[in-house]
Coordinates of C-alpha atoms and ligand atoms in Angstrom, one line a residue:
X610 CA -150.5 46.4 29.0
X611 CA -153.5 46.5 26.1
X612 CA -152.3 48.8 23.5
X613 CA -155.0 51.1 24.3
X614 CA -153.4 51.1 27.6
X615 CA -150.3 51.9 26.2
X616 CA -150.9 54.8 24.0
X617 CA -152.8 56.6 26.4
X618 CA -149.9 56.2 28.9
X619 CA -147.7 57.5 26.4
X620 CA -149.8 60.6 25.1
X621 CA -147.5 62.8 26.7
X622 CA -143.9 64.1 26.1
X623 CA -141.1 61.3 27.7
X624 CA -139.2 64.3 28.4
X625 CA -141.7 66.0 30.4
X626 CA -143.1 63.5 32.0
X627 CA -139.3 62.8 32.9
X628 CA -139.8 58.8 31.8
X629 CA -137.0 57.0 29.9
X630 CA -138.2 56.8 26.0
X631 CA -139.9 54.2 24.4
X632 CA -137.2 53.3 21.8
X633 CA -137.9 50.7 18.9
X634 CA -134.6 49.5 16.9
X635 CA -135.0 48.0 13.4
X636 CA -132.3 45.3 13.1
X637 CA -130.0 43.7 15.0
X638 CA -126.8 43.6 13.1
X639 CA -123.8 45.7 13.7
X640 CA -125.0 49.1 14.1
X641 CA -128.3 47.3 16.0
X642 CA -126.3 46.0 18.7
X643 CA -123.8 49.1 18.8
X644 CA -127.5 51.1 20.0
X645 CA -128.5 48.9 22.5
X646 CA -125.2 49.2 24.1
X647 CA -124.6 53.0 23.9
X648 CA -128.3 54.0 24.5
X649 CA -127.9 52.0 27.8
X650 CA -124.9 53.6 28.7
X651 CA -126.5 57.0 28.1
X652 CA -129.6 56.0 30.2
X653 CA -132.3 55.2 27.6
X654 CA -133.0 52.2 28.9
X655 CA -136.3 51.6 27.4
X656 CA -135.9 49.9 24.1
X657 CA -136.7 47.3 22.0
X658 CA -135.3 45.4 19.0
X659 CA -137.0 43.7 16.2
X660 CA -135.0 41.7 13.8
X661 CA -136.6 39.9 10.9
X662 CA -134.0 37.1 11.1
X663 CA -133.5 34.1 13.7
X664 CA -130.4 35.2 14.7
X665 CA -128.5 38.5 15.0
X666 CA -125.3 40.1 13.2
X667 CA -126.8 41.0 9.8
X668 CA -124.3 41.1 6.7
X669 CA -122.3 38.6 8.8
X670 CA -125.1 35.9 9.4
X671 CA -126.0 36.6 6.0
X672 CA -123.1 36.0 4.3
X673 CA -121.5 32.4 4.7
X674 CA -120.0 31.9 1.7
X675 CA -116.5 30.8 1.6
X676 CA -113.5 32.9 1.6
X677 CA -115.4 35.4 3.3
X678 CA -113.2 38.1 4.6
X679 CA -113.5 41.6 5.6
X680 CA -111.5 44.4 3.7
X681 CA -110.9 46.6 7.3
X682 CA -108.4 46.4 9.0
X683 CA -109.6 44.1 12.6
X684 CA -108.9 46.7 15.3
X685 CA -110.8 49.0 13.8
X686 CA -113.5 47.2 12.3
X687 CA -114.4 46.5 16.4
X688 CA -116.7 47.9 18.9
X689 CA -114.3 51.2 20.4
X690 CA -115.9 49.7 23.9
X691 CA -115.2 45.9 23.0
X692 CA -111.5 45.5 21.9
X693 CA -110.7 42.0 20.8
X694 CA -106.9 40.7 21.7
X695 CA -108.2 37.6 19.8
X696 CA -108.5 38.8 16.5
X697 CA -106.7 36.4 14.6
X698 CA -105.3 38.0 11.5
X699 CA -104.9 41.5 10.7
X700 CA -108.7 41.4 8.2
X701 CA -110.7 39.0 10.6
X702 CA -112.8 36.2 8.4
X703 CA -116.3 36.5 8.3
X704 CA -117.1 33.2 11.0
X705 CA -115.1 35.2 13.8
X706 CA -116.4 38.5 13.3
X707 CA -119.6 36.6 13.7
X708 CA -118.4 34.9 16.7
X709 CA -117.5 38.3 18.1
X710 CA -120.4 39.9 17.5
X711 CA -122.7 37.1 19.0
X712 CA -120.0 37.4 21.8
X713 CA -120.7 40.9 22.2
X714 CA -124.6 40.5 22.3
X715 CA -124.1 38.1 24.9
X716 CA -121.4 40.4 27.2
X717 CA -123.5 43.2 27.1
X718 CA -127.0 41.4 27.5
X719 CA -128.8 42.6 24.4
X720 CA -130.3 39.6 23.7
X721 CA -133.3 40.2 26.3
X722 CA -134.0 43.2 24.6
X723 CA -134.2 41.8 20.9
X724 CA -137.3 40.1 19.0
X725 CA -136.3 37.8 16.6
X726 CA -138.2 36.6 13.7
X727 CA -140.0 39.8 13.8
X728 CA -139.8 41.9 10.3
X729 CA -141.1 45.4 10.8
X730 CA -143.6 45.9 8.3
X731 CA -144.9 49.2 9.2
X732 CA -144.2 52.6 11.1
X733 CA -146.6 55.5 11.2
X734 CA -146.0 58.6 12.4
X735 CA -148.9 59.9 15.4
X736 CA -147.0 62.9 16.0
X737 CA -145.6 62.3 18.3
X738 CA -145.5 58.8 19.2
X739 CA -144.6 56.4 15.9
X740 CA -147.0 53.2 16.0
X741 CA -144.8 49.9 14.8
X742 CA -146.0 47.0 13.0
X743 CA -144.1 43.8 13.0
X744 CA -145.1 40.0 12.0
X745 CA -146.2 38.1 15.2
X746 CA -146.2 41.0 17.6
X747 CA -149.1 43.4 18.8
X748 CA -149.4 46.9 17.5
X749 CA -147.1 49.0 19.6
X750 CA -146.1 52.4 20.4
X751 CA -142.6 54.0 20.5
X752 CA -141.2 57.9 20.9
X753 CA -138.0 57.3 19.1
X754 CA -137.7 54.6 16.3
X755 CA -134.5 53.8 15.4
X756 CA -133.6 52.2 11.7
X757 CA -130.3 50.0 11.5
X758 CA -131.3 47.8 9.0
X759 CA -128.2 47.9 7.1
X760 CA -127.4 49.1 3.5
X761 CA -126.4 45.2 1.4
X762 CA -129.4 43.2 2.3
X763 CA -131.5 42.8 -0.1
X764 CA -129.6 40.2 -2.8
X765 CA -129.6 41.4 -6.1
X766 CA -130.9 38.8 -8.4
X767 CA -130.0 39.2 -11.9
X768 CA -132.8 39.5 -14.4
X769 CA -131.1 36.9 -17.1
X770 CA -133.7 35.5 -19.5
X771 CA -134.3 32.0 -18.5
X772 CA -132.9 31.6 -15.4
X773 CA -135.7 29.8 -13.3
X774 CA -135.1 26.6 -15.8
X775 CA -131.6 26.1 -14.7
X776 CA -131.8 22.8 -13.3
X777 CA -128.5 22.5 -10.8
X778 CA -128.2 23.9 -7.7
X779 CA -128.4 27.6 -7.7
X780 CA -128.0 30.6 -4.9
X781 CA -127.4 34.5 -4.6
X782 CA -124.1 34.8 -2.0
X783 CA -125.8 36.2 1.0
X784 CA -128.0 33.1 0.7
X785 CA -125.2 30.6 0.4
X786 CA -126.8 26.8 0.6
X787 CA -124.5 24.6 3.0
X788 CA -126.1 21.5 1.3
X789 CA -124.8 21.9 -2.1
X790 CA -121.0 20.5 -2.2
X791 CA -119.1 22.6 -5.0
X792 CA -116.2 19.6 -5.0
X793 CA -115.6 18.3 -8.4
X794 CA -118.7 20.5 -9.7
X795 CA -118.6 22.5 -12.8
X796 CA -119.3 25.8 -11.2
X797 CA -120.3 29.2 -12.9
X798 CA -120.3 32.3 -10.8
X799 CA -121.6 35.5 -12.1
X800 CA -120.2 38.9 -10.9
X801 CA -116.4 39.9 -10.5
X802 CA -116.9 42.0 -7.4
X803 CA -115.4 40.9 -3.8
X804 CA -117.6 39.0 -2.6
X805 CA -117.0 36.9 -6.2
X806 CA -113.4 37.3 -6.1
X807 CA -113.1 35.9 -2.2
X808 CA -115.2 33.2 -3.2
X809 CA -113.6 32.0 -6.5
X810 CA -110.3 32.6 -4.6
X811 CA -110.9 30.0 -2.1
X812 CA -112.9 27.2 -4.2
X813 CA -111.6 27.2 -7.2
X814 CA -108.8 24.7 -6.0
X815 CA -111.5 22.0 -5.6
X816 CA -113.8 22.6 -8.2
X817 CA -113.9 20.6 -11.7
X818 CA -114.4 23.5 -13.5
X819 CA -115.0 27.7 -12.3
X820 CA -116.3 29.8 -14.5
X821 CA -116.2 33.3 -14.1
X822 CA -119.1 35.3 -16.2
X823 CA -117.1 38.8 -16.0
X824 CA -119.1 42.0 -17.2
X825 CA -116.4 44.3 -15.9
X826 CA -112.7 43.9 -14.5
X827 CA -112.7 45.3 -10.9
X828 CA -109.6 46.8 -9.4
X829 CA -108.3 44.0 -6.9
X830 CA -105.5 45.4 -4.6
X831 CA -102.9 42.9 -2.8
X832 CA -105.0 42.2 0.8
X833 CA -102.1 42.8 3.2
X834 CA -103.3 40.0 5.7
X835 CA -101.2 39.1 8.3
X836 CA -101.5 36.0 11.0
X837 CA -101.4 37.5 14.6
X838 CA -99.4 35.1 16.9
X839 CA -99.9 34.1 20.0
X840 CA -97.3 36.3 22.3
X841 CA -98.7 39.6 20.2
X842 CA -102.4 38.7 21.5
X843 CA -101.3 38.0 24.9
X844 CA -99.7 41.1 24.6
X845 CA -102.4 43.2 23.8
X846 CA -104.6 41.0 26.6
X847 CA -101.9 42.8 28.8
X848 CA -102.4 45.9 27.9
X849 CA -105.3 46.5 26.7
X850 CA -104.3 51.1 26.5
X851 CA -102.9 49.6 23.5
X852 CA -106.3 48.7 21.4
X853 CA -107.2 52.7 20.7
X854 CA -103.8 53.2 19.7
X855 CA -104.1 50.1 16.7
X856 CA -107.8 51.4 16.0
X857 CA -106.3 54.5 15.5
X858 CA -103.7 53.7 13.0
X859 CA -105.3 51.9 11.1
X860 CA -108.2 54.4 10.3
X861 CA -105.3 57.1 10.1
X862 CA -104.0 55.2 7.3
X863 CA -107.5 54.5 5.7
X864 CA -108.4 57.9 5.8
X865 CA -104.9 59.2 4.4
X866 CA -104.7 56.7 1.6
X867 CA -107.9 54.9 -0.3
X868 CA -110.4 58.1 1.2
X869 CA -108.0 60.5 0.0
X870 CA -107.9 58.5 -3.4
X871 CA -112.3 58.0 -3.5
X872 CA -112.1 62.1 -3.5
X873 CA -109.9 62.6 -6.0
X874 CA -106.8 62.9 -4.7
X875 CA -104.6 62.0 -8.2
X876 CA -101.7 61.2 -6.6
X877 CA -103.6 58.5 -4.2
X878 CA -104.9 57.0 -6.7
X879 CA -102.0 56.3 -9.0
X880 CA -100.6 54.5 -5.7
X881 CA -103.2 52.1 -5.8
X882 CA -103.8 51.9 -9.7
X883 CA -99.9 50.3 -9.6
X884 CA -100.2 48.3 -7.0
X885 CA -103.2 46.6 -8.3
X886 CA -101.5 46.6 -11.8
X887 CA -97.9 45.1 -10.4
X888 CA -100.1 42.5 -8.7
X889 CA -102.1 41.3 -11.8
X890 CA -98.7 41.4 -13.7
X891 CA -96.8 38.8 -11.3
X892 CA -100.1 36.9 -10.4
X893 CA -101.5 36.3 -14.0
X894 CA -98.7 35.4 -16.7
X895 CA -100.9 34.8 -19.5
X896 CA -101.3 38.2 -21.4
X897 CA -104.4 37.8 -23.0
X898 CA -106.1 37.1 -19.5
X899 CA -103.9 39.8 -18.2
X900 CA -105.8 42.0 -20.9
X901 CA -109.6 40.9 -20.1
X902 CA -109.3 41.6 -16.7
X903 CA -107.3 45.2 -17.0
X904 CA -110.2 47.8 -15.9
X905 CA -110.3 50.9 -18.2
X906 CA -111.7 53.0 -15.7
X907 CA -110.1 54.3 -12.4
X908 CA -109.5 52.6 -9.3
X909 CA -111.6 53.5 -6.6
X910 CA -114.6 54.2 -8.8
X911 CA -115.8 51.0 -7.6
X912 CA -115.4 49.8 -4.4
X913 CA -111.9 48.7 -4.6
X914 CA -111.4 44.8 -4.1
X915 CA -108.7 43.6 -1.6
X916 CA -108.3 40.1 -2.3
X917 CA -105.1 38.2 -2.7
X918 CA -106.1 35.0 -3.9
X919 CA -108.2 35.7 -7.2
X920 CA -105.9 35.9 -10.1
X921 CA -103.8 33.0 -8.8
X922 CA -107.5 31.4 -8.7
X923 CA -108.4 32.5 -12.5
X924 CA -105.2 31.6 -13.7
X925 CA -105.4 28.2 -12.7
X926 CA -106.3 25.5 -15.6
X927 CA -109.6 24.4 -14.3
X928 CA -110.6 28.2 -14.4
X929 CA -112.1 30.4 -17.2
X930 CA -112.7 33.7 -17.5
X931 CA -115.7 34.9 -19.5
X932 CA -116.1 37.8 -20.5
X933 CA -118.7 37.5 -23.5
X934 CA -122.2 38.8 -22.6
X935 CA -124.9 36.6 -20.9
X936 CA -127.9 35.8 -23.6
X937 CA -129.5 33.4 -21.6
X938 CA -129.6 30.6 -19.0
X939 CA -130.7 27.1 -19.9
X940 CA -131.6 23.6 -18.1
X941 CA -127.9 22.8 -18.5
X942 CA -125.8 26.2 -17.9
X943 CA -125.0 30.0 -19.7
X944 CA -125.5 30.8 -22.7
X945 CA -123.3 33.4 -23.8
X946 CA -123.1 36.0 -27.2
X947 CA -120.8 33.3 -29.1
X948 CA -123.0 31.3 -29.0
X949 CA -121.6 28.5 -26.5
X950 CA -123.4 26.7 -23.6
X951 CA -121.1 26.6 -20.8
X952 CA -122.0 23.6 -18.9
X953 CA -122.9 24.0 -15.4
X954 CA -123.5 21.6 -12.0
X955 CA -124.1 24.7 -9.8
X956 CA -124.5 28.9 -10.8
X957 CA -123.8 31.3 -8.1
X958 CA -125.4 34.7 -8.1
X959 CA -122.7 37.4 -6.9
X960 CA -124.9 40.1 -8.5
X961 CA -124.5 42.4 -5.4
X962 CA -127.0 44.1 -3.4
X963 CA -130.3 46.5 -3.9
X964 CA -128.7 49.2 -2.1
X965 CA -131.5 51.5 -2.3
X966 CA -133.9 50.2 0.2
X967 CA -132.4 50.0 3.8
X968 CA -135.1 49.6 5.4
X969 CA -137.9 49.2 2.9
X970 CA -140.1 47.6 1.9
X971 CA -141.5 48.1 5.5
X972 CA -144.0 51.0 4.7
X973 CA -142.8 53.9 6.8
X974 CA -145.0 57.3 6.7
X975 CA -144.5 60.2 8.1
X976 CA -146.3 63.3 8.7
X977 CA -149.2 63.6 6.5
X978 CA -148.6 60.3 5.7
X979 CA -145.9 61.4 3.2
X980 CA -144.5 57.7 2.7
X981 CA -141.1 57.2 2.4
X982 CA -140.3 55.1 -0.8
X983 CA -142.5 57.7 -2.5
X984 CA -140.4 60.4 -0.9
X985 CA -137.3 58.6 -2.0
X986 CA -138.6 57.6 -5.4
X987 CA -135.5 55.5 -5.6
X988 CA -133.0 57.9 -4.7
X989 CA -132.8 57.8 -0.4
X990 CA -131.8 61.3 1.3
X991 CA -130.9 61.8 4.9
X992 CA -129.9 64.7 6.8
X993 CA -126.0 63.8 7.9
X994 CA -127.3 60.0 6.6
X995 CA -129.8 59.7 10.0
X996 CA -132.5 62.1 9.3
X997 CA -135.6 63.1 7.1
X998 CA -138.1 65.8 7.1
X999 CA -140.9 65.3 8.0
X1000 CA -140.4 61.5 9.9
X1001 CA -140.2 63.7 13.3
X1002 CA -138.1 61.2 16.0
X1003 CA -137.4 58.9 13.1
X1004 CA -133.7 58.1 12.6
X1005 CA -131.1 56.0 10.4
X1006 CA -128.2 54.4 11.7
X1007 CA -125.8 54.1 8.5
X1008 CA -128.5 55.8 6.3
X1009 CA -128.0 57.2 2.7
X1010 CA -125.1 59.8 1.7
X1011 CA -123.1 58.3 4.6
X1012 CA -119.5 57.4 4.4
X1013 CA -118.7 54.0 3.2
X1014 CA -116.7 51.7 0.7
X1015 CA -113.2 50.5 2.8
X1016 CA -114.1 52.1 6.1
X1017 CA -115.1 50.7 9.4
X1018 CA -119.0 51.1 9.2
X1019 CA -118.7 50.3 12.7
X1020 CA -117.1 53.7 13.6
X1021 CA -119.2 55.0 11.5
X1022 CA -122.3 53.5 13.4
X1023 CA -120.7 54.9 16.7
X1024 CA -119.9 58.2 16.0
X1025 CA -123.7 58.7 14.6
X1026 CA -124.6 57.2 18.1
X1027 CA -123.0 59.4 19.9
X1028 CA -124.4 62.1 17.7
X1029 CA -128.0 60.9 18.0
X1030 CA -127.7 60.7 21.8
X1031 CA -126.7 64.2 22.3
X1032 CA -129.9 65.0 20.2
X1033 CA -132.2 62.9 22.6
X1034 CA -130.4 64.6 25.3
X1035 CA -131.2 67.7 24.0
X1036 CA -134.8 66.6 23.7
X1037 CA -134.7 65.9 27.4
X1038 CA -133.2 69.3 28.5
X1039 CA -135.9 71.4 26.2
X1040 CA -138.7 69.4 27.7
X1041 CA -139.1 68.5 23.9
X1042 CA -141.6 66.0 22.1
X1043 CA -140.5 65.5 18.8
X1044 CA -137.0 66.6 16.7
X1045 CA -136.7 66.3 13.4
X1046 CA -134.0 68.4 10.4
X1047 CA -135.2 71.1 8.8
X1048 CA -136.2 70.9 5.6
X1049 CA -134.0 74.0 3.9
X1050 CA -131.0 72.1 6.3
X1051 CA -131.9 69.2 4.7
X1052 CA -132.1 70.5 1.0
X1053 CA -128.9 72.5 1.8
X1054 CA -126.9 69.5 2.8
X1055 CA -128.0 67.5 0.0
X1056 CA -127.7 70.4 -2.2
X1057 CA -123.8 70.2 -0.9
X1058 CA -123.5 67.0 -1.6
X1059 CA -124.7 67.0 -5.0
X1060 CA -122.2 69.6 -6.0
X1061 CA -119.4 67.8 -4.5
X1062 CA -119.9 64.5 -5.5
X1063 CA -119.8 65.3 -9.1
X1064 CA -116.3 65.4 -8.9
X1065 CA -115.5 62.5 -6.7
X1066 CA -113.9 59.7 -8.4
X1067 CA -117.4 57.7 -8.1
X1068 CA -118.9 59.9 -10.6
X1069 CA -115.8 60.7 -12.8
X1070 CA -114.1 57.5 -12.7
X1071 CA -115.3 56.5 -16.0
X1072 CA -117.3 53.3 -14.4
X1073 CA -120.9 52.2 -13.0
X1074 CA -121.1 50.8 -9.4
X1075 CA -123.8 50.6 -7.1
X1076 CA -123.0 53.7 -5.5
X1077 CA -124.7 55.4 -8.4
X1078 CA -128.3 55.9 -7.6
X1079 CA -131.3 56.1 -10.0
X1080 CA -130.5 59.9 -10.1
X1081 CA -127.0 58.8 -12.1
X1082 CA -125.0 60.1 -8.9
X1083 CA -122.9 58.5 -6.0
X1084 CA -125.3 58.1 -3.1
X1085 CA -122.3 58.8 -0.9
X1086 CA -120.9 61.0 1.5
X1087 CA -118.4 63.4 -0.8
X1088 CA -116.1 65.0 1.6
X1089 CA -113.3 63.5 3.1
X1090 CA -114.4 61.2 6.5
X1091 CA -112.3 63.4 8.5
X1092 CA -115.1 66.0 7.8
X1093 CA -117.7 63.6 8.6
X1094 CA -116.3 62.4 11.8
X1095 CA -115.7 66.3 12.8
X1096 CA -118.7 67.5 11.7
X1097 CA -120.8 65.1 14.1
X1098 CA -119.0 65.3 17.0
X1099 CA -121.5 68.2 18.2
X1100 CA -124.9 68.5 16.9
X1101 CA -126.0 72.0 15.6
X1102 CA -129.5 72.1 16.8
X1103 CA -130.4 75.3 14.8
X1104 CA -130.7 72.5 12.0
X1105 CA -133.2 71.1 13.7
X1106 CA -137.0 71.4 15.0
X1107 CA -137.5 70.7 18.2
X1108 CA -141.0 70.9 19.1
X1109 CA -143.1 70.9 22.6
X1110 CA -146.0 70.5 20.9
X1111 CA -147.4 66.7 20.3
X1112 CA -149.6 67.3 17.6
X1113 CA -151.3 64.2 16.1
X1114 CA -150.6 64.2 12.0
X1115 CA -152.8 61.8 11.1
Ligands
LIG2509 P1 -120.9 44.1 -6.2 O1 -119.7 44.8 -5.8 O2 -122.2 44.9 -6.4 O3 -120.6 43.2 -7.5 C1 -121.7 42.6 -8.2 C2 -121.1 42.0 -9.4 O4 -122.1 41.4 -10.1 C3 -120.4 43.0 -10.4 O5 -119.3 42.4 -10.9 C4 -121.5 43.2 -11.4 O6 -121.0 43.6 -12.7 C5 -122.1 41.8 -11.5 N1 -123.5 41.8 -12.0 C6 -124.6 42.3 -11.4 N2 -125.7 42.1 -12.1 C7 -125.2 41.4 -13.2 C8 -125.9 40.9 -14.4 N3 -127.2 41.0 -14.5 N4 -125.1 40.2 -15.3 C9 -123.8 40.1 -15.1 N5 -123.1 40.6 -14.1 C10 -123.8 41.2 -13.1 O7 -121.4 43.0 -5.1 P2 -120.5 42.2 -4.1 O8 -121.4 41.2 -3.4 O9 -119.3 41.6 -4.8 O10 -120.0 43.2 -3.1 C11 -120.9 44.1 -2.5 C12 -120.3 44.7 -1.3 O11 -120.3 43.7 -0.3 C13 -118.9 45.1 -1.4 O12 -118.7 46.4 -1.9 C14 -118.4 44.9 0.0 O13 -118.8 46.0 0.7 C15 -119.1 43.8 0.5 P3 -120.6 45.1 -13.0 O14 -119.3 45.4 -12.2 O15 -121.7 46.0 -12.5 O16 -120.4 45.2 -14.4

C-alpha cells in the first residue's frame, strides 16, 4: 500500500470503523516484547515493532560485561505468562535472561512482527493518526504508538578533560568490547555503582592490576544468590501452579522490605544499613579501606547494590581503591588530585546512564507541534509514567515517575499493559478516536508526586543519584508500589479525554 493509500484508508476512527488498530511499538526489549504478547492476546493484532538494534532484549543485549547479574529475584523478574522452571540460580545472570527472552520472542512469534535496525527518528501527531519516521523504512501511519524504549540506554560518558588521548583500549559498560582481553592488564574502572561493582567482582582475579576511581561509596548489600538444583527445577516443571506462588513471594518480600525502606520507613532502613555494614566489616579487614568505602549517606538513597563479590575483589592485593578526584586522563592512564598517573592498559567507563531521554532524541511532537524534549526541558512527566497531554494516543511503557530501583520492571511493564489495554478497550466501546490525560489530572498527579517525594529517602538521603532530575528531585514514583500496582488495576477514565472527533493538529 503507497502511503497515500494508507492514510487515506486510515482517515477514520479504528474503532468505528470496527478495524483492529494500527499499533507502532518503539523497542523491542523487555517491556517491547511483553506488548506484542499481551496486545495479541487482547485482540490488537495489528502492530508493528521498530528496534534500532540488530537484535532484541534491550538492557540485556546491551549489557555483556562480565559478572553481569540481575538484583531481582528470577521468578519474578519473568514474564507472569512465561514461567521458567530453568532458572538457574535464585538472581538469573545476564546471558540467560537473554536466552530467555530471545526464547520468549521466539515461543510467542514476535519476531515477524519486529523491524530491526530501524531507529525511530520521528513521530508527529495528525490528530488522530501519529505519522512514524524510522531509518530505512517508508513514512507510515499508526492510531496508537506505543514507546518502550527503556529508561538505561543511553551510556553516560564522562566529561573527563583529556580523555579522547587515552591510548589503550577503552569502553562505556553497555558497550563492552569482546576483543579486548582484560587478563594480565592494568585495568582502571571508573564508577562504584553495580554494574562497576559486578564487574570488578568477577575480573579482578585475573587482572594485573584493578583500579577503582571511587567518587562515592555505594551501599552494597550481601546478594543472597542461591544455585537451583536439578530435582527443584524438575519440580516446578511438574507443577508449574507453583510459579505464581514464588513470583509472589518474592515481590511480597520486595515490597515489604527495600520499598518500604526507599519511602522512608526508619526501621527498614536500619535493617539494610547493618547488613551492608556487617558485610563490609567481615569482607574488608583493612580499616582504612573499610573507611573510604563507608557511605555517609543513607542506604537506599541510591539504588542499593546487591553484590557479593566486590569487597573481597577490592581487598585483594592487585586491587586499589581510589578515591582522590579525577584531573585528567592522559596517553598512558588517570591522572588524579595528588598528582599521580595511574598507569593503565585498558579504562572502563561505568559512568551510568542518561536517564532522562527514554525515547529521545527521536523528535516526537504532539498537538500543535508542542515537541516533547522542549515540553520535558530535561525533566520527563507522565501521567501514571504512560501518558502526556497533549501526545493524544501516545503512550510510555516504563515512562518517567514510574516505580523502579530493586523491582521487577517486568511486572511493572505488565501491569501498565493491562492498564493500557483496558484504555484501548474503552476507546473501542465509546466509538472513540483519540485518548489522551487531562491536563489538570496530569498537573494533579505530578503535583502529588512532587509533594511526596520530597520526603522519600531519594531526596533526604543525604546523596546524589540519577534518580534526581535536573529539577534537583527523584524522578520516581513516591508511594509505596503496592499503591501503584492497586491504583492501575482499573483505569479512571474521568482522567482522561476521549474524543470522537479526529481533528487534524497540524
Ligand atoms: P550508576 O549507578 O549510575 O553508577 C555510575 C557510577 O559512575 C557512580 O559511581 C558515579 O559516581 C560514577 N560516575 C559517573 N560519572 C562520573 C565521573 N564523571 N567521574 C567519576 N565517577 C563518575 O550506573 P550503573 O551502570 O552502575 O548502574 C545503573 C543501573 O543499571 C543500576 O541502578 C541498575 O539498575 C542497573 P557517583 O555515585 O555519582 O558519585
Amino acid at each position: 500500500m503507497s502511503q497515500a493509500e494508507d492514510i487515506a484508508s486510515l482517515t477514520s476512527c479504528w474503532a468505528k470503523e470496527g478495524r483492529t488498530p494500527r499499533i507502532a511499538i518503539v523497542g523491542a526489549g523487555l517491556s517491547g516484547i511483553g506488548a506484542v504478547i499481551a496486545l495479541r492476546k487482547a485482540g490488537y493484532t495489528d502492530l508493528t515493532v521498530y528496534e534500532k538494534a540488530d537484535k532484541i532484549g534491550g538492557t540485556w543485549r546491551d549489557n555483556r560485561y562480565p559478572g553481569l547479574s540481575c538484583d531481582v529475584p528470577s521468578y519474578w523478574y519473568s514474564y507472569s505468562f512465561a514461567p521458567n522452571p530453568d532458572w538457574s540460580h535464585r538472581f538469573s545472570y545476564g546471558p540467560e535472561i537473554f536466552r530467555y527472552i530471545e526464547g520468549v520472542a521466539k515461543e510467542f512469534d514476535v519476531m515477524s512482527v519486529v523491524n530491526l535496525n530501524s531507529p525511530v527518528t520521528e513521530m508527529t501527531y495528525l490528530g488522530p493518526k501519529w505519522r512514524l519516521k524510522a531509518e530505512g523504512h517508508e513514512e507510515q501511519i499508526f492510531d496508537f504508538l506505543i514507546s518502550a524504549t527503556g529508561i538505561l540506554h543511553h551510556p553516560n560518558y564522562p566529561d573527563i578533560k583529556g580523555i579522547d588521548s587515552f591510548k589503550g583500549a577503552m569502553f562505556h559498560t553497555a558497550r563492552w568490547d569482546d576483543s579486548v582481553s582484560l587478563e594480565g592488564k592494568r585495568v582502571g574502572i571508573i564508577g562504584t555503582g553495580s554494574t562497576s561493582a559486578q564487574i570488578v567482582g568477577a575480573v579482578t582475579k585475573k587482572v594485573k592490576k584493578m583500579s577503582v576511581f571511587q567518587r562515592t561509596p555505594h551501599w552494597i548489600a550481601p546478594l543472597p544468590q542461591k544455585k537451583y538444583s536439578f530435582i527443584w527445577k524438575k519440580i516446578l516443571r511438574v507443577c508449574p501452579w507453583m510459579h505464581p506462588h514464588l513470583s509472589n513471594f518474592y515481590k511480597r518480600h520486595m515490597l515489604n522490605t527495600f520499598a518500604k525502606a526507599t519511602i522512608g520507613d526508619v526501621k527498614e532502613q536500619r535493617k539494610i544499613e547493618q547488613a551492608c555494614l556487617k558485610t563490609l566489616a567481615k569482607d574488608v579487614t583493612d580499616p582504612a579501606l573499610r573507611v573510604k568505602l563507608t557511605p555517609s549517606y543513607k542506604a537506599t538513597c541510591k539504588r542499593l547494590i546487591f553484590c557479593s563479590d566486590f569487597y573481597p575483589a577490592i581487598s585483594r592485593d592487585n586491587a586499589e581503591l581510589v578515591t582522590e578526584g579525577i584531573t585528567c586522563i592522559e596517553p598512558e592512564g588517570i591522572r588524579t588530585e595528588d598528582g599521580r598517573l595511574h598507569e593503565l592498559d585498558v579504562l572502563i567507563l561505568a559512568t551510568g546512564f542518561k536517564v532522562s531521554e527514554f525515547m529521545l532524541p527521536a523528535k516526537v511532537y504532539g498537538e500543535n507541534n508542542l515537541e516533547l524534549s522542549e515540553v520535558w526541558d530535561g525533566a520527563p512527566r507522565a501521567h501514571r509514567a504512560m501518558t502526556i497531554p497533549n501526545f493524544p494516543n501516545f503512550w510510555m511503557l516504563e515512562g518517567p515517575t514510574g516505580p523502579v530501583g530493586n523491582l521487577s520492571l517486568i511486572s511493572i511493564t505488565e501491569t501498565q499493559l493491562a492498564y493500557m489495554i483496558k484504555c484501548l478497550d474503552q476507546m473501542k466501546a465509546e466509538k472513540a478516536a483519540s485518548i489522551a490525560v487531562k491536563q489538570e489530572t496530569f498537573d494533579a498527579f505530578n503535583k502529588a508526586i512532587a509533594e511526596e517525594v520530597v520526603g522519600t529517602t531519594w531526596a533526604t538521603g543525604g546523596c546524589d543519584s540519577w534518580y534526581i532530575d535536573k529539577t534537583g528531585t527523584p524522578n520516581l514514583y513516591p508511594w509505596h508500589p503496592s499503591i501503584f500496582y492497586n491504583e492501575m488495576q482499573q483505569p479512571d477514565f474521568s482522567e482522561y479525554q476521549l474524543s470522537q472527533e479526529s481533528v487534524s493538529s497540524t
